[in-house]
GROMACS .gro file of N, CA and C in nm:
model
  285
    1MET      N    1  15.631   9.749  16.142
    1MET     CA    2  15.554   9.853  16.153
    1MET      C    3  15.516   9.927  16.016
    2SER      N    4  15.381   9.928  15.994
    2SER     CA    5  15.374   9.967  15.855
    2SER      C    6  15.368  10.090  15.828
    3VAL      N    7  15.376  10.119  15.688
    3VAL     CA    8  15.402  10.240  15.665
    3VAL      C    9  15.247  10.327  15.674
    4LYS      N   10  15.247  10.457  15.674
    4LYS     CA   11  15.138  10.557  15.674
    4LYS      C   12  15.062  10.600  15.599
    5LYS      N   13  14.968  10.588  15.565
    5LYS     CA   14  14.918  10.654  15.420
    5LYS      C   15  14.920  10.829  15.448
    6THR      N   16  14.953  10.880  15.365
    6THR     CA   17  14.920  11.010  15.351
    6THR      C   18  14.788  11.055  15.335
    7SER      N   19  14.768  11.132  15.380
    7SER     CA   20  14.631  11.215  15.359
    7SER      C   21  14.565  11.256  15.198
    8ALA      N   22  14.663  11.263  15.136
    8ALA     CA   23  14.618  11.262  14.963
    8ALA      C   24  14.576  11.147  14.934
    9GLU      N   25  14.663  11.001  14.951
    9GLU     CA   26  14.630  10.881  14.941
    9GLU      C   27  14.482  10.863  14.988
   10LYS      N   28  14.462  10.878  15.102
   10LYS     CA   29  14.362  10.844  15.156
   10LYS      C   30  14.244  10.892  15.076
   11ARG      N   31  14.236  11.013  15.072
   11ARG     CA   32  14.160  11.160  14.995
   11ARG      C   33  14.122  11.041  14.854
   12HIS      N   34  14.208  11.010  14.815
   12HIS     CA   35  14.240  10.954  14.655
   12HIS      C   36  14.133  10.801  14.688
   13ASP      N   37  14.186  10.732  14.753
   13ASP     CA   38  14.086  10.598  14.781
   13ASP      C   39  13.937  10.624  14.796
   14GLN      N   40  13.903  10.703  14.912
   14GLN     CA   41  13.786  10.768  14.908
   14GLN      C   42  13.715  10.787  14.827
   15SER      N   43  13.751  10.888  14.738
   15SER     CA   44  13.721  10.945  14.617
   15SER      C   45  13.676  10.830  14.509
   16GLU      N   46  13.794  10.716  14.529
   16GLU     CA   47  13.752  10.611  14.418
   16GLU      C   48  13.657  10.531  14.464
   17VAL      N   49  13.646  10.525  14.572
   17VAL     CA   50  13.518  10.436  14.643
   17VAL      C   51  13.379  10.475  14.589
   18ARG      N   52  13.359  10.626  14.593
   18ARG     CA   53  13.253  10.737  14.613
   18ARG      C   54  13.217  10.709  14.459
   19ARG      N   55  13.332  10.728  14.338
   19ARG     CA   56  13.272  10.721  14.200
   19ARG      C   57  13.245  10.588  14.130
   20MET      N   58  13.272  10.466  14.220
   20MET     CA   59  13.217  10.330  14.194
   20MET      C   60  13.063  10.314  14.232
   21ARG      N   61  13.052  10.404  14.377
   21ARG     CA   62  12.927  10.408  14.393
   21ARG      C   63  12.831  10.511  14.345
   22ASN      N   64  12.867  10.577  14.286
   22ASN     CA   65  12.796  10.654  14.146
   22ASN      C   66  12.762  10.634  14.027
   23LYS      N   67  12.876  10.568  13.993
   23LYS     CA   68  12.933  10.491  13.868
   23LYS      C   69  12.756  10.376  13.897
   24ALA      N   70  12.747  10.325  13.999
   24ALA     CA   71  12.696  10.188  14.021
   24ALA      C   72  12.515  10.245  13.998
   25VAL      N   73  12.467  10.393  14.066
   25VAL     CA   74  12.361  10.422  14.060
   25VAL      C   75  12.306  10.488  13.896
   26LYS      N   76  12.432  10.540  13.866
   26LYS     CA   77  12.400  10.562  13.743
   26LYS      C   78  12.355  10.490  13.634
   27SER      N   79  12.448  10.354  13.660
   27SER     CA   80  12.431  10.243  13.543
   27SER      C   81  12.273  10.171  13.581
   28ARG      N   82  12.241  10.192  13.670
   28ARG     CA   83  12.091  10.148  13.756
   28ARG      C   84  11.990  10.217  13.658
   29CYS      N   85  11.989  10.381  13.664
   29CYS     CA   86  11.914  10.442  13.564
   29CYS      C   87  11.920  10.394  13.418
   30HIS      N   88  12.046  10.419  13.387
   30HIS     CA   89  12.046  10.421  13.232
   30HIS      C   90  12.003  10.278  13.211
   31THR      N   91  12.023  10.126  13.303
   31THR     CA   92  11.901  10.027  13.265
   31THR      C   93  11.785  10.040  13.253
   32THR      N   94  11.719  10.108  13.354
   32THR     CA   95  11.592  10.134  13.333
   32THR      C   96  11.564  10.213  13.236
   33VAL      N   97  11.616  10.337  13.204
   33VAL     CA   98  11.534  10.382  13.094
   33VAL      C   99  11.586  10.283  12.937
   34ARG      N  100  11.669  10.264  12.916
   34ARG     CA  101  11.675  10.121  12.847
   34ARG      C  102  11.575  10.019  12.830
   35LYS      N  103  11.542   9.972  12.962
   35LYS     CA  104  11.435   9.906  12.987
   35LYS      C  105  11.253   9.968  12.928
   36TYR      N  106  11.285  10.070  12.941
   36TYR     CA  107  11.168  10.174  12.906
   36TYR      C  108  11.137  10.202  12.736
   37LEU      N  109  11.281  10.221  12.697
   37LEU     CA  110  11.236  10.260  12.552
   37LEU      C  111  11.181  10.148  12.506
   38ASP      N  112  11.260  10.045  12.530
   38ASP     CA  113  11.202   9.925  12.464
   38ASP      C  114  11.073   9.921  12.468
   39ALA      N  115  11.016   9.905  12.590
   39ALA     CA  116  10.915   9.890  12.616
   39ALA      C  117  10.798   9.999  12.528
   40ILE      N  118  10.830  10.117  12.488
   40ILE     CA  119  10.769  10.193  12.430
   40ILE      C  120  10.819  10.193  12.243
   41GLN      N  121  10.917  10.156  12.215
   41GLN     CA  122  10.924  10.060  12.062
   41GLN      C  123  10.848   9.977  12.040
   42LYS      N  124  10.812   9.867  12.157
   42LYS     CA  125  10.716   9.762  12.155
   42LYS      C  126  10.550   9.781  12.153
   43LYS      N  127  10.510   9.918  12.176
   43LYS     CA  128  10.422   9.996  12.162
   43LYS      C  129  10.300   9.909  12.292
   44ASP      N  130  10.444   9.856  12.399
   44ASP     CA  131  10.317   9.838  12.529
   44ASP      C  132  10.271   9.899  12.625
   45GLN      N  133  10.207   9.961  12.648
   45GLN     CA  134  10.182  10.025  12.704
   45GLN      C  135  10.189  10.003  12.874
   46ALA      N  136  10.132   9.886  12.899
   46ALA     CA  137  10.126   9.834  13.072
   46ALA      C  138  10.261   9.814  13.132
   47LEU      N  139  10.360   9.787  13.016
   47LEU     CA  140  10.498   9.744  13.047
   47LEU      C  141  10.551   9.891  13.042
   48ALA      N  142  10.504   9.974  13.003
   48ALA     CA  143  10.569  10.108  12.942
   48ALA      C  144  10.543  10.178  13.050
   49SER      N  145  10.437  10.164  13.126
   49SER     CA  146  10.388  10.267  13.222
   49SER      C  147  10.444  10.193  13.353
   50GLU      N  148  10.452  10.045  13.385
   50GLU     CA  149  10.522   9.999  13.467
   50GLU      C  150  10.653  10.062  13.495
   51CYS      N  151  10.769  10.097  13.376
   51CYS     CA  152  10.861  10.103  13.305
   51CYS      C  153  10.900  10.275  13.402
   52LEU      N  154  10.804  10.320  13.375
   52LEU     CA  155  10.843  10.471  13.347
   52LEU      C  156  10.793  10.479  13.528
   53ARG      N  157  10.753  10.400  13.585
   53ARG     CA  158  10.716  10.414  13.732
   53ARG      C  159  10.850  10.410  13.795
   54LYS      N  160  10.941  10.317  13.754
   54LYS     CA  161  11.068  10.233  13.797
   54LYS      C  162  11.165  10.384  13.757
   55VAL      N  163  11.136  10.418  13.660
   55VAL     CA  164  11.291  10.533  13.576
   55VAL      C  165  11.241  10.625  13.687
   56SER      N  166  11.102  10.713  13.721
   56SER     CA  167  11.103  10.819  13.790
   56SER      C  168  11.156  10.801  13.960
   57SER      N  169  11.140  10.631  14.022
   57SER     CA  170  11.181  10.597  14.126
   57SER      C  171  11.378  10.608  14.167
   58GLU      N  172  11.381  10.536  14.014
   58GLU     CA  173  11.570  10.553  14.018
   58GLU      C  174  11.594  10.684  13.970
   59TYR      N  175  11.527  10.787  13.902
   59TYR     CA  176  11.611  10.900  13.908
   59TYR      C  177  11.561  10.987  14.073
   60ASP      N  178  11.482  10.988  14.110
   60ASP     CA  179  11.489  10.958  14.236
   60ASP      C  180  11.551  10.941  14.332
   61ASN      N  181  11.590  10.852  14.361
   61ASN     CA  182  11.670  10.760  14.411
   61ASN      C  183  11.831  10.809  14.436
   62ALA      N  184  11.886  10.832  14.290
   62ALA     CA  185  12.003  10.927  14.260
   62ALA      C  186  12.027  11.032  14.269
   63PHE      N  187  11.918  11.136  14.300
   63PHE     CA  188  11.912  11.264  14.338
   63PHE      C  189  11.878  11.251  14.458
   64ARG      N  190  11.829  11.183  14.544
   64ARG     CA  191  11.864  11.145  14.713
   64ARG      C  192  12.021  11.106  14.746
   65LYS      N  193  12.095  11.014  14.657
   65LYS     CA  194  12.225  10.975  14.713
   65LYS      C  195  12.350  11.101  14.670
   66GLY      N  196  12.254  11.219  14.568
   66GLY     CA  197  12.374  11.322  14.535
   66GLY      C  198  12.433  11.275  14.414
   67VAL      N  199  12.383  11.177  14.360
   67VAL     CA  200  12.495  11.160  14.242
   67VAL      C  201  12.436  11.220  14.127
   68ILE      N  202  12.308  11.295  14.154
   68ILE     CA  203  12.237  11.391  14.010
   68ILE      C  204  12.171  11.470  14.074
   69LYS      N  205  12.193  11.600  14.016
   69LYS     CA  206  12.103  11.722  14.091
   69LYS      C  207  11.946  11.705  14.077
   70ARG      N  208  11.877  11.770  14.148
   70ARG     CA  209  11.743  11.786  14.169
   70ARG      C  210  11.647  11.830  14.008
   71ASN      N  211  11.762  11.903  13.906
   71ASN     CA  212  11.698  11.975  13.807
   71ASN      C  213  11.688  11.859  13.717
   72THR      N  214  11.837  11.814  13.736
   72THR     CA  215  11.812  11.697  13.578
   72THR      C  216  11.764  11.594  13.617
   73ALA      N  217  11.773  11.563  13.767
   73ALA     CA  218  11.642  11.422  13.760
   73ALA      C  219  11.530  11.467  13.694
   74ALA      N  220  11.461  11.557  13.748
   74ALA     CA  221  11.358  11.631  13.703
   74ALA      C  222  11.290  11.682  13.536
   75ARG      N  223  11.417  11.690  13.506
   75ARG     CA  224  11.407  11.718  13.308
   75ARG      C  225  11.424  11.618  13.277
   76LYS      N  226  11.494  11.485  13.327
   76LYS     CA  227  11.467  11.372  13.251
   76LYS      C  228  11.319  11.285  13.337
   77LYS      N  229  11.264  11.273  13.420
   77LYS     CA  230  11.164  11.227  13.446
   77LYS      C  231  11.026  11.315  13.360
   78SER      N  232  11.055  11.436  13.327
   78SER     CA  233  10.956  11.504  13.253
   78SER      C  234  11.002  11.475  13.099
   79ARG      N  235  11.080  11.457  13.056
   79ARG     CA  236  11.106  11.373  12.891
   79ARG      C  237  11.050  11.244  12.913
   80MET      N  238  11.090  11.160  12.991
   80MET     CA  239  11.062  11.036  12.977
   80MET      C  240  10.880  11.041  12.982
   81ALA      N  241  10.799  11.108  13.083
   81ALA     CA  242  10.644  11.104  13.080
   81ALA      C  243  10.608  11.180  12.951
   82LYS      N  244  10.684  11.283  12.902
   82LYS     CA  245  10.622  11.338  12.825
   82LYS      C  246  10.638  11.208  12.680
   83LEU      N  247  10.745  11.134  12.622
   83LEU     CA  248  10.774  11.074  12.584
   83LEU      C  249  10.649  10.957  12.620
   84PHE      N  250  10.623  10.905  12.730
   84PHE     CA  251  10.513  10.827  12.727
   84PHE      C  252  10.353  10.863  12.679
   85ASN      N  253  10.308  10.989  12.733
   85ASN     CA  254  10.199  11.071  12.694
   85ASN      C  255  10.170  11.088  12.517
   86VAL      N  256  10.305  11.127  12.451
   86VAL     CA  257  10.294  11.140  12.345
   86VAL      C  258  10.286  11.003  12.256
   87THR      N  259  10.327  10.912  12.247
   87THR     CA  260  10.353  10.796  12.230
   87THR      C  261  10.194  10.698  12.219
   88PHE      N  262  10.173  10.743  12.357
   88PHE     CA  263  10.006  10.667  12.388
   88PHE      C  264   9.890  10.755  12.369
   89ALA      N  265   9.899  10.860  12.357
   89ALA     CA  266   9.782  10.983  12.354
   89ALA      C  267   9.743  10.966  12.197
   90ALA      N  268   9.883  10.927  12.085
   90ALA     CA  269   9.836  10.926  11.937
   90ALA      C  270   9.772  10.814  11.911
   91GLU      N  271   9.806  10.715  12.004
   91GLU     CA  272   9.759  10.535  11.938
   91GLU      C  273   9.621  10.549  12.003
   92SER      N  274   9.588  10.621  12.112
   92SER     CA  275   9.454  10.627  12.146
   92SER      C  276   9.359  10.717  12.102
   93ALA      N  277   9.405  10.805  12.054
   93ALA     CA  278   9.336  10.909  11.972
   93ALA      C  279   9.271  10.840  11.828
   94ALA      N  280   9.374  10.782  11.767
   94ALA     CA  281   9.328  10.683  11.647
   94ALA      C  282   9.258  10.547  11.662
   95LYS      N  283   9.209  10.526  11.795
   95LYS     CA  284   9.144  10.402  11.832
   95LYS      C  285   8.984  10.438  11.846
   0.00000   0.00000   0.00000
């Protein structure tokens, strides 16, 4: 006969599963942001535009899953878009 788990043990196990799932979502967000910033540094507008779309999608996905809050996702997306606009607006004005 097996020993029953206490409710505290069960809650701990559940929270550990959730923590790992949330960590994976956040890690995916950080990875896409890193790729985006690399594209910005290389001054590759086409690649940066594609990466910006992916970054926005990842943050929306993280919000939908409850990993980050709505305003956090909006703030981070806004800052990434602003970086894109500042970087490439100055470049296009110089041309």
